[in-house]
Every structure is written in structure tokens, then in C-alpha cells.
Coordinates of C-alpha atoms in Angstrom, one line a residue:
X263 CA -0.8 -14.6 19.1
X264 CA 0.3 -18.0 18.1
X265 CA -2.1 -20.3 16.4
X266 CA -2.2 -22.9 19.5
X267 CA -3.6 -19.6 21.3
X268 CA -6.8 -18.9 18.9
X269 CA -8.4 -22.2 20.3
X270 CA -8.0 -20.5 23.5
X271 CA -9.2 -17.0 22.5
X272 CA -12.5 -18.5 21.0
X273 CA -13.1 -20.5 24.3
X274 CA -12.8 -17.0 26.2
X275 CA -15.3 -15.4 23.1
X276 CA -17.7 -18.0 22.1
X277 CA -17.5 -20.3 19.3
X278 CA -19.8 -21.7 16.8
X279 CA -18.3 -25.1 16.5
X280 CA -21.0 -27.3 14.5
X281 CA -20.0 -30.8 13.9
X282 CA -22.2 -33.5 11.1
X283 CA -24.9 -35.1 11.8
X284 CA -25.5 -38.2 13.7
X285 CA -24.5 -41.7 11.8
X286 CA -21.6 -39.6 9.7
X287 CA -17.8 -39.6 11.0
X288 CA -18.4 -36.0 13.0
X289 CA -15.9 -33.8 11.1
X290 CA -15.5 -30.2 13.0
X291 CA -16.5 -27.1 10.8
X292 CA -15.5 -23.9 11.1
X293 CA -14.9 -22.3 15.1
X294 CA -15.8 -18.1 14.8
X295 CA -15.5 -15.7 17.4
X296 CA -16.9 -12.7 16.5
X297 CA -15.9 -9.2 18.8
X298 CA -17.1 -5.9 18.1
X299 CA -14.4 -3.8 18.3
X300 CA -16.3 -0.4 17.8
X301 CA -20.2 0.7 16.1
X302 CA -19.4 -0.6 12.9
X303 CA -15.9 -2.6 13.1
X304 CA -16.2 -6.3 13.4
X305 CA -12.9 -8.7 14.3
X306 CA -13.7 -12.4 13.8
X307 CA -10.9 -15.2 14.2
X308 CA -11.6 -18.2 11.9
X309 CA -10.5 -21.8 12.9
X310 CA -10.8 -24.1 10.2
X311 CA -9.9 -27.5 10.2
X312 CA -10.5 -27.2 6.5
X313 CA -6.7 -26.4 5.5
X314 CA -5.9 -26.5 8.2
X315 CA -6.4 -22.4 8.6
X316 CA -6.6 -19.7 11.4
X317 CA -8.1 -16.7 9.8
X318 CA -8.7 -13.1 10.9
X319 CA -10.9 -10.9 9.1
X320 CA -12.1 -7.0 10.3
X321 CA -15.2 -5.9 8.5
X322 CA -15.4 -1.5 8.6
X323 CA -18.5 0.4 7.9
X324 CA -17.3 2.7 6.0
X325 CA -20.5 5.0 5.7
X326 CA -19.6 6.2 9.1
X327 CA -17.9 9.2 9.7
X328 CA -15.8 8.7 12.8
X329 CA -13.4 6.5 11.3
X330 CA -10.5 6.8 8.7
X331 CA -8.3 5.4 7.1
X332 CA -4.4 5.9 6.9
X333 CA -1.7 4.8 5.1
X334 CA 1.6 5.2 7.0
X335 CA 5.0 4.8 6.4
X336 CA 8.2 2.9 8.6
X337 CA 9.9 5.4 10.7
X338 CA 7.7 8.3 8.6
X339 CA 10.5 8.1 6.1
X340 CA 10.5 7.4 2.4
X341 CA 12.8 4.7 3.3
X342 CA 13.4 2.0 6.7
X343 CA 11.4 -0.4 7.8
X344 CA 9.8 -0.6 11.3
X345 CA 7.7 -3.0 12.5
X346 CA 3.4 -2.5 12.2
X347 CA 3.2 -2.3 16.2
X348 CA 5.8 0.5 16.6
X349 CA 3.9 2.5 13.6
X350 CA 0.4 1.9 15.8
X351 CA 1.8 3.4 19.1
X352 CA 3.4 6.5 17.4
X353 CA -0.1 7.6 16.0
X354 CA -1.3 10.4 16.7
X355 CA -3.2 9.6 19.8
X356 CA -1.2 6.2 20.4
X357 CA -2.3 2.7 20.0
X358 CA -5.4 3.4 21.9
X359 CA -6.8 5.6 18.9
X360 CA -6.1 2.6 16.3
X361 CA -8.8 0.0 16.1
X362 CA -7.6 -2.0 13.2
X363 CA -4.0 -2.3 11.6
X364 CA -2.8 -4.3 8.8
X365 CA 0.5 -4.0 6.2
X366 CA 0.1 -3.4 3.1
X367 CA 2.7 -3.1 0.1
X368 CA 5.7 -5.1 -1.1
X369 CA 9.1 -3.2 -0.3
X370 CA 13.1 -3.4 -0.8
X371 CA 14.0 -5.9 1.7
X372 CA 17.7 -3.5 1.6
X373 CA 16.4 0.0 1.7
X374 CA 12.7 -0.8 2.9
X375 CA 11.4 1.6 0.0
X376 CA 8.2 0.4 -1.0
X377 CA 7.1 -0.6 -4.6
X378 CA 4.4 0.9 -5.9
X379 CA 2.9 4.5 -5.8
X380 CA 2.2 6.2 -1.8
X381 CA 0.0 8.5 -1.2
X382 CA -0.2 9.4 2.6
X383 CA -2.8 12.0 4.0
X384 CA -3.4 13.2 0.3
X385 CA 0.6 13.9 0.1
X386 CA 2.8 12.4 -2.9
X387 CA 5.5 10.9 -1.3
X388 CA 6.2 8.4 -4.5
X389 CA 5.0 8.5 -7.4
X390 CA 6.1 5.6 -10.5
X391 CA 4.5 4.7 -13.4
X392 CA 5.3 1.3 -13.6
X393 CA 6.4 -0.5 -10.2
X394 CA 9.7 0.0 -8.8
X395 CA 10.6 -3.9 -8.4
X396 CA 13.8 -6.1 -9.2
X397 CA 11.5 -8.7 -10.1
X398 CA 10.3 -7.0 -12.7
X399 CA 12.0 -7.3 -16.0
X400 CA 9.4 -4.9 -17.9
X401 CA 7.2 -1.9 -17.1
X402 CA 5.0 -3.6 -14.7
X403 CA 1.8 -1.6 -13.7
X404 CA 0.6 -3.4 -10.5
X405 CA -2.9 -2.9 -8.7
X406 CA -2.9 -0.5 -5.7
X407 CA -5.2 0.7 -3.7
X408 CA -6.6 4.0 -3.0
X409 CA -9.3 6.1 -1.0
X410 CA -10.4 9.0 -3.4
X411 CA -11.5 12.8 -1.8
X412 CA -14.9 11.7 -1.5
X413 CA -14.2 8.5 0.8
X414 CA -14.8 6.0 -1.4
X415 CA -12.8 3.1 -1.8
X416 CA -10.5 2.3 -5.4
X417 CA -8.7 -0.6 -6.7
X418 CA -6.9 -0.2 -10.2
X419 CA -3.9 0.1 -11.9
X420 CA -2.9 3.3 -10.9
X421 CA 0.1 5.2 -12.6
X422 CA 1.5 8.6 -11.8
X423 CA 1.2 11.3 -14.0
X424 CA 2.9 14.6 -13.3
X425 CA 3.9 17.6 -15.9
X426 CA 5.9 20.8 -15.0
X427 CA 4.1 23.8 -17.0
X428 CA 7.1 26.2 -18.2
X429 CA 7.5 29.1 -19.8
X430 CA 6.7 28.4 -23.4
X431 CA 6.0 25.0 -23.0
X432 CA 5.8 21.7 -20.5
X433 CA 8.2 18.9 -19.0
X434 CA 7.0 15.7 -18.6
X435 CA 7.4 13.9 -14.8
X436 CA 7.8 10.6 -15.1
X437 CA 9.0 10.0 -11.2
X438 CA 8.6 11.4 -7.8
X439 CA 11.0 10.9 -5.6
X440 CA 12.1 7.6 -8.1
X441 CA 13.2 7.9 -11.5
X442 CA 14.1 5.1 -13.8
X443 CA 17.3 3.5 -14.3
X444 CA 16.7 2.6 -17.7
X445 CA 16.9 4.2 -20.9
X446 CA 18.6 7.1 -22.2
X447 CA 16.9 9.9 -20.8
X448 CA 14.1 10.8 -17.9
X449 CA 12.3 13.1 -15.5
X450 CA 11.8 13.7 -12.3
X451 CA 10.3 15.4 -9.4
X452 CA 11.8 15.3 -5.5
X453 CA 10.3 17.0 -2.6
X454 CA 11.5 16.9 1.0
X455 CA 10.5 13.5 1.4
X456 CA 13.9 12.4 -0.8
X457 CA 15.7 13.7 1.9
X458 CA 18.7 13.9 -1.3
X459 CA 18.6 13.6 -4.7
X460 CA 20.0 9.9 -6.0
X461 CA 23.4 10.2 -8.3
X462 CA 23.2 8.7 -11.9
X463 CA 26.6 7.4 -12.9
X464 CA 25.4 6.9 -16.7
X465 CA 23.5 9.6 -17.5
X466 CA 24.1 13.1 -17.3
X467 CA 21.5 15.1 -14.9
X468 CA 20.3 19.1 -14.5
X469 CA 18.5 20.1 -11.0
X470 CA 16.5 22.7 -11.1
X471 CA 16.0 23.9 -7.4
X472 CA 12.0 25.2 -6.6
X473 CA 10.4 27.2 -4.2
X474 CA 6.5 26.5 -3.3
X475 CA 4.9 29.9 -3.8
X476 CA 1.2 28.6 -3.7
X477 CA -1.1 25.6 -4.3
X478 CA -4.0 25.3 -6.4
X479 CA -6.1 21.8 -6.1
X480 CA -3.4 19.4 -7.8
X481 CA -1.2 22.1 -8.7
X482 CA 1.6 23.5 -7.3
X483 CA 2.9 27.0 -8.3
X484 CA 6.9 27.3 -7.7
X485 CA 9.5 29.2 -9.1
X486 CA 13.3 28.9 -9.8
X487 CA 15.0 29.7 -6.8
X488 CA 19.2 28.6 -6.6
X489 CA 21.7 27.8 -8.9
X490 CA 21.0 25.2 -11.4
X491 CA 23.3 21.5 -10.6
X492 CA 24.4 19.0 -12.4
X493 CA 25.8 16.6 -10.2
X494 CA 23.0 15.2 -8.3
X495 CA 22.9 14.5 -4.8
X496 CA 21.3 17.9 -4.0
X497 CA 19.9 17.8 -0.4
X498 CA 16.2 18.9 -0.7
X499 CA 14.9 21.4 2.1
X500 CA 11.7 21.5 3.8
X501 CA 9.3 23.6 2.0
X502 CA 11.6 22.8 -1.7
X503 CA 11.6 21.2 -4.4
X504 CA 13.9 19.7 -7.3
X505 CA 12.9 19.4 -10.9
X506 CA 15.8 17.1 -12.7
X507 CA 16.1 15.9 -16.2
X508 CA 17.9 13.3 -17.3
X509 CA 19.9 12.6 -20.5
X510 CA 18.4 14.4 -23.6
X511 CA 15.9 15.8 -20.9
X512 CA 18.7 18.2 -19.2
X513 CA 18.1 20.4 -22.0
X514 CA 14.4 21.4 -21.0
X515 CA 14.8 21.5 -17.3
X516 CA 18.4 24.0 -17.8
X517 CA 16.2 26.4 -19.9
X518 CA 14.6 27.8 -16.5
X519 CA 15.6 31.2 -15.8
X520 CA 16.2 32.3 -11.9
X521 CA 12.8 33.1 -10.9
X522 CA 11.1 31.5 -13.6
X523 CA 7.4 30.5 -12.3
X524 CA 7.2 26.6 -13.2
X525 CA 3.7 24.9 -12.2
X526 CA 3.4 21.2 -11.1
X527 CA 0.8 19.3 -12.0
X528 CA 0.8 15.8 -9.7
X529 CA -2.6 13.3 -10.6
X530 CA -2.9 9.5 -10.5
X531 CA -4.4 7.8 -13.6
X532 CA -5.9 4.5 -14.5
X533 CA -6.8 2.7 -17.8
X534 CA -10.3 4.5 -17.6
X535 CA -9.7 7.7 -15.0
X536 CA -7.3 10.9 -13.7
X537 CA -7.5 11.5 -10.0
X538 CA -5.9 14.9 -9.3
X539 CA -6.8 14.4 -5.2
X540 CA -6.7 10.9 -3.3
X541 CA -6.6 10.8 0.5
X542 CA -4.3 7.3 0.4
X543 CA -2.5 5.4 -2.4
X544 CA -0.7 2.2 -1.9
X545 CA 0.4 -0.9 -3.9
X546 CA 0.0 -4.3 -3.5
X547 CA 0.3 -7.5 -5.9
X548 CA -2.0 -8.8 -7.6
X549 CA -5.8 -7.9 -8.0
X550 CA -7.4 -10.7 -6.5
X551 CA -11.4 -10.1 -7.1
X552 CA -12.5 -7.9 -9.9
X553 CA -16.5 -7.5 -9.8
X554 CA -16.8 -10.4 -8.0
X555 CA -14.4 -12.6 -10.0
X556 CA -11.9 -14.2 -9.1
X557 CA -8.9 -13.1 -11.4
X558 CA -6.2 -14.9 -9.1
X559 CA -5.4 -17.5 -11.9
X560 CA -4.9 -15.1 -14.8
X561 CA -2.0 -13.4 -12.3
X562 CA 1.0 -14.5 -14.0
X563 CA -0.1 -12.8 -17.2
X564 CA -2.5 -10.0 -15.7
X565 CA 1.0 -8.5 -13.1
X566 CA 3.5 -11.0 -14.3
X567 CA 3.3 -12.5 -10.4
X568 CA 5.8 -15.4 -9.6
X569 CA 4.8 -19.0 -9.2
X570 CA 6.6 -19.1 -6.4
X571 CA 4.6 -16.5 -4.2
X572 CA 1.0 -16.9 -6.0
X573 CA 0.5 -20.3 -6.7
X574 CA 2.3 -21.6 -3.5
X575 CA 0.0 -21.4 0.1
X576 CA 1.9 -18.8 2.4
X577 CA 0.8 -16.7 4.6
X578 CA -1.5 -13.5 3.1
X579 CA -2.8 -10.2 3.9
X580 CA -5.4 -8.8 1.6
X581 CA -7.9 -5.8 1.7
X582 CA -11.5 -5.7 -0.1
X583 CA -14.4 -3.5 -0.3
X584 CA -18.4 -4.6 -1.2
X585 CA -20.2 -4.2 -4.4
X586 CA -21.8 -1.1 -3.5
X587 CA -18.3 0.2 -1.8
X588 CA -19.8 1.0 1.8
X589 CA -18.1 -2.0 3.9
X590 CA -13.8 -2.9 3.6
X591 CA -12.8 -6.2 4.7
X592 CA -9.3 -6.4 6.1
X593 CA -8.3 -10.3 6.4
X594 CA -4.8 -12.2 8.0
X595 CA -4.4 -15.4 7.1
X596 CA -1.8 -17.6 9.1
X597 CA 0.6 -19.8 7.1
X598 CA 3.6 -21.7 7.3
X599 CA 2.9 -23.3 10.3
X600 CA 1.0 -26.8 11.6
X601 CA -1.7 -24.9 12.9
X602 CA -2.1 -23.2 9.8
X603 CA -1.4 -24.0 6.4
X604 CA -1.8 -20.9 4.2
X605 CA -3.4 -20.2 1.2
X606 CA -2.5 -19.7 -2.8
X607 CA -3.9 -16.6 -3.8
X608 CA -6.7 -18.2 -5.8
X609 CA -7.7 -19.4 -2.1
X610 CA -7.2 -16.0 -1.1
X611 CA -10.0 -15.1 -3.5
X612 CA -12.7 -16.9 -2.4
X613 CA -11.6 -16.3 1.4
X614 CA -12.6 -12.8 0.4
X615 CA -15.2 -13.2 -1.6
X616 CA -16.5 -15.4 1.5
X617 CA -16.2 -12.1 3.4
X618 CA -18.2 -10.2 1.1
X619 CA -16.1 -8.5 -1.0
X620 CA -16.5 -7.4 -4.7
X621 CA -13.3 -6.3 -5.1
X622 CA -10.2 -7.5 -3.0
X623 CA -6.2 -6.8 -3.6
X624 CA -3.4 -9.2 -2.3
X625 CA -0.8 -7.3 -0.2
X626 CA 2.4 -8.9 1.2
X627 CA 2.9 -11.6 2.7
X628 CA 5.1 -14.3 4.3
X629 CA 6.4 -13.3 7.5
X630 CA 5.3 -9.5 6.3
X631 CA 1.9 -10.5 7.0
X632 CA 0.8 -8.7 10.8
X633 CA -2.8 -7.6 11.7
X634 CA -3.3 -5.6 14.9
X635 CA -7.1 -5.3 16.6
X636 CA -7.1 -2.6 19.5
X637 CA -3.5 -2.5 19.7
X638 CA -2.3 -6.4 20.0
X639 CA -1.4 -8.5 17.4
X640 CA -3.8 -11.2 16.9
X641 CA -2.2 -13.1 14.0
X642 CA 0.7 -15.5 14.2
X643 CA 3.6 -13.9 12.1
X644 CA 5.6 -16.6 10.8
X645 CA 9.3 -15.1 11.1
X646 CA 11.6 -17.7 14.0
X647 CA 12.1 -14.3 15.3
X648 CA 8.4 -13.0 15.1
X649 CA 7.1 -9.8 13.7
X650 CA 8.6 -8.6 10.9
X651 CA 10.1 -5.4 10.3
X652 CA 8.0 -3.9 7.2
X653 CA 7.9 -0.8 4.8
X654 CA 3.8 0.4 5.0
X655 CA 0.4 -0.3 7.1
X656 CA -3.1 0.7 6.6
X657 CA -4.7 1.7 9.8
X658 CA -8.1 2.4 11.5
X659 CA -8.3 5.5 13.4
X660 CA -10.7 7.3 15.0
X661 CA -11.4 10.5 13.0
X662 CA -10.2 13.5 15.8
X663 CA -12.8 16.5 15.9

């Protein structure tokens, strides 16, 4: 929906235009429409002058039990991009069982391979210890957002942390599905989701092929099925796995014996906390709102974010959760065009503290930025061509029986 069009959606769902008093220059305020898109899920469309800006926000209930959350990938691939609508009508159920969409994390504009860690359906499909950006020039561990076993909503710095238990000792994971590029020597863990292993052409490798045998809570229990490579680009099979050292590692990972039983440990940690279950992980850049304060300005030296995206008004997306965790506020705001300006991500704080939230992450932005309400896109993407082809999306479903 283009901005022009929001003045005529609220005219169709009732405004709340209020305008200064008498013997003042009348100055418009905000215009809300506010539709209930389900018990519990509210959509309203912002118009304010203010800016100027054209806002959407979705507030969830999340102490219901119908509803869930999901984090889904572009053409269910660990790489690709797709566009947020064509994720919402291939859910399960179609676009009729989705009552809220938004994209999420910052991707490969090449590859589409997101940035940060994934977690999808309590599934690692990436896991990184430090983002997985060109525009970072250091380990850079970036907020994310996650939804833990119990429902409840996180925002940290989350890093992976995996560990293959041997015989007579333990390997270190640093990666899954990703391994760094830098330094002499690292570790990693691929499942199907690699589709192949990637080729290093500086440092030697060992792949240890794995069979899944069993799974206990984080743990998976495997054992050394194949012959032992040292080439890379091993294809990975349904149901397999690959174990690979690299450099000085090698040495560790070419000690397993055919049929040795090797158990994988795969968690998420934070400065304070190990999670060894989440339901969803995903990244996004920077924490906006920590306990209510807005840490938007200390950015640049809290993620290392660029002047150029943070302290410039662009389009946003952004996610949020109240103090006591029970309600998430989604929010869109348009940018880039006359209708509406966009906002720096300091603005983007107090948007969301505005909403209620205690605790709010930026996601991307620009023309990335889509939200979907009940299957139509009610933001104004600001690509010539319109909505963007993206990596990720949070969505809204209906929880099926």
C-alpha cells in the first residue's frame, strides 16, 4: 500500500484526527486506525504529520495459546532470497493462517545467507559466534532475537556454542553450517541444511562423515559412518552430518575411528545464560531499547553499527516485547518517500517505547522493510520496483491442534 493510500485506509477505518485548540494555527496530530485482526492481535496505521511518518505497528498477546510465532527462511533454504509475501502463502495452511508477517535479519545481498544465528522450529540451521558480515572488520556479536521453550520472549547477544564429545576427549564447534575464514585453524559442524560442505583454498580440512543414531534434549548422539575427506565440498545427506576441522584442528577430527560414537552438544549462550532449547533465533542490528532505555546512541560502539544506516532516517522494521514479557510489538515504518520520511534508529526507539515496549531490536531496513496484516502488505516498500526480495520473516500463525 502506498503512503497516499493510508489516508484512504483510515477514512474507510475511523480516525482520530485531533487538531489545537481554537485561537492557535490548527496543526493536525496524529490520524490512528486501529483494526483487530484476531482476540488479542491489534494492527494500527499511524499518520503523522510529525515527520512526516506513516507507521504500522501490530501489538500480540502473547499469553495466549493459539498463536505462534515462526521464524522462516527464503525458499526454505539456508541460502536465496524470496520475497515476505511468497514465504506467507507457502505456510502451512497458506496466507489465510498468517495474521501478522514482518522481515527480520540483515543478509548477503549475493547469496541471500543471513547474518546472524537461525533457529527455525527449534532446528539449528546456523549457528556463528560472532556475525557473519563483510562490514564487520572484528568479531562482532550482534543482538538477536529469540523465543525460549517456555514461550517467552529474549533479546541478547546470543552466540553459538557447540562441542563434539569423542572418545577420550572433546572438539570444540565454533560454526554450523558457517565457519570462519580467518585465522589458522577452526571447526565446524554441517547438517543437511548446507546442502555441501564449502572448500577452503588456504587451509587444509578433515570431514568426518556422521550418522544420527539418537537425540537427547540438546544432544545429538552420532557415530562415524564413511570414509574420512579431506577435500571439502562433501554433499551432506538427509538424516547426516559432517564434523570438519580445519588447520591444526584436522588432527582431532581424523582421530575418529569408523563407528566411533561422537556426541553433539548444540546450545546458544549470552553474557549471563546457556540455552540448550529455543523455539526461534534470529539476528538483527542493533538493540534498540534495553529495560526501557534507549541505547540507540551508544550503537556505534555497543555493535559497531554504521553512521550511514543508524544515524540517517530510512525506512525500519523493529520488534519489542513489554516489561513483564506478555505483549510483542511488531512496527513498519515507511521511509524514503514524501509521504513519509523515516526514522534514525534513536527515533526508532522511542517509536517503540511509544508502543510499549521494554525491550525492542532493529531489524533490516531500507527497501527490506515489508509488514504483511492478514495476508496484504500494508506498508509502502520503498524499492522503484516494490517489494524486496529478502533472506528471513517472523510470522503470526495460528497454532494448528
Amino acid at each position: 500500500m502506498r503512503p497516499s493510500r493510508a489516508f484512504a485506509l483510515l477514512a474507510v477505518l475511523g480516525t482520530s484526527t485531533v487538531f489545537t485548540a481554537p485561537g492557535a494555527r490548527a496543526q493536525a496530530r496524529d490520524s490512528v486506525a486501529t483494526v483487530t485482526v484476531a482476540p488479542g492481535v491489534t494492527w494500527r496505521t499511524i499518520i503523522r504529520p510529525a515527520g512526516p511518518l506513516v507507521i504500522h505497528v501490530a501489538t500480540i498477546d502473547l499469553k495466549r495459546s493459539d498463536y505462534e510465532l515462526r521464524h522462516v527462511r527464503a525458499r526454505d533454504s539456508l541460502r536465496g532470497r524470496e520475497k515476505l509475501s511468497s514465504m506467507v502463502a507457502r505456510a502451512p495452511g497458506g496466507a489465510a493462517g498468517v495474521l501478522v508477517a514482518i522481515n527480520t535479519d540483515f543478509f548477503n545481498l549475493q547469496t541471500g545467507e543471513s547474518e546472524n544465528n537461525q533457529v527455525i522450529a527449534g532446528e539449528w540451521w546456523k549457528g556463528v559466534r560472532a556475525a557473519d558480515s563483510n562490514f564487520d572488520t572484528f568479531p562482532n556479536v550482534r543482538s538477536q532475537f529469540a523465543v525460549g521453550a517456555n514461550g517467552r520472549p529474549l533479546l541478547d547477544k546470543f552466540q553459538f556454542d557447540g562441542v563434539a564429545l569423542v572418545r577420550g576427549g572433546s572438539i570444540p564447534i565454533l560454526g554450523l553450517n558457517s565457519v570462519s575464514r580467518t585465522g589458522p585453524e577452526a571447526s565446524a559442524f554441517y547438517t543437511e541444511r548446507v546442502g555441501v560442505t564449502p572448500r577452503d583454498t588456504v587451509r587444509k580440512v578433515v570431514e568426518a562423515p556422521l550418522a544420527l543414531t539418537g537425540r537427547r534434549g540438546d544432544t545429538l548422539v552420532l557415530v562415524r559412518r564413511g570414509a574420512i575427506d579431506s577435500s571439502g565440498g562433501h554433499r551432506v545427506a538427509a538424516g547426516t552430518f559432517v564434523l570438519a576441522g580445519y588447520g591444526a584442528r584436522r588432527t582431532a577430527v581424523a582421530a575418529l575411528s569408523e563407528g566411533d560414537t561422537v556426541r553433539v552438544v548444540l546450545r546458544a549462550r549470552t553474557p549471563t545464560a546457556s540455552y540448550g532449547s529455543l523455539s526461534l533465533l534470529v539476528g538483527g542490528w542493533p538493540r534498540i531499547l534495553r529495560a526501557g532505555e534507549n541505547i540507540a546512541g551508544r550503537s556505534a560502539s555497543d555493535e559497531a553499527t554504521l553512521s550511514g544506516n543508524a544515524e540517517v532516517r530510512h525506512p525500519r522494521s523493529a520488534i519489542g516485547f513489554s516489561r513483564d514479557s506478555s505483549t510483542l510489538v511488531m512496527a513498519s515504518v515507511d521511509g524514503r518517500q514524501a509521504a513519509s520520511v523515516g526514522v534514525t534508529i534513536v527515533e526508532l526507539a522511542e517509536l517503540m517505547k511509544e508502543f510499549g515496549a521494554w525491550d525492542a531490536l532493529n531489524f533490516d531496513g531500507g527497501g527490506s522493510t515489508t509488514m504483511i496484516v492478514q495476508g496484504r502488505i500494508v506498508n509502502a516498500p520503498s524499492d522503484p520496483l516494490g517489494e524486496r526480495e529478502i533472506a528471513s520473516g517472523l510470522l503470526l500463525v495460528r497454532r494448528t491442534p
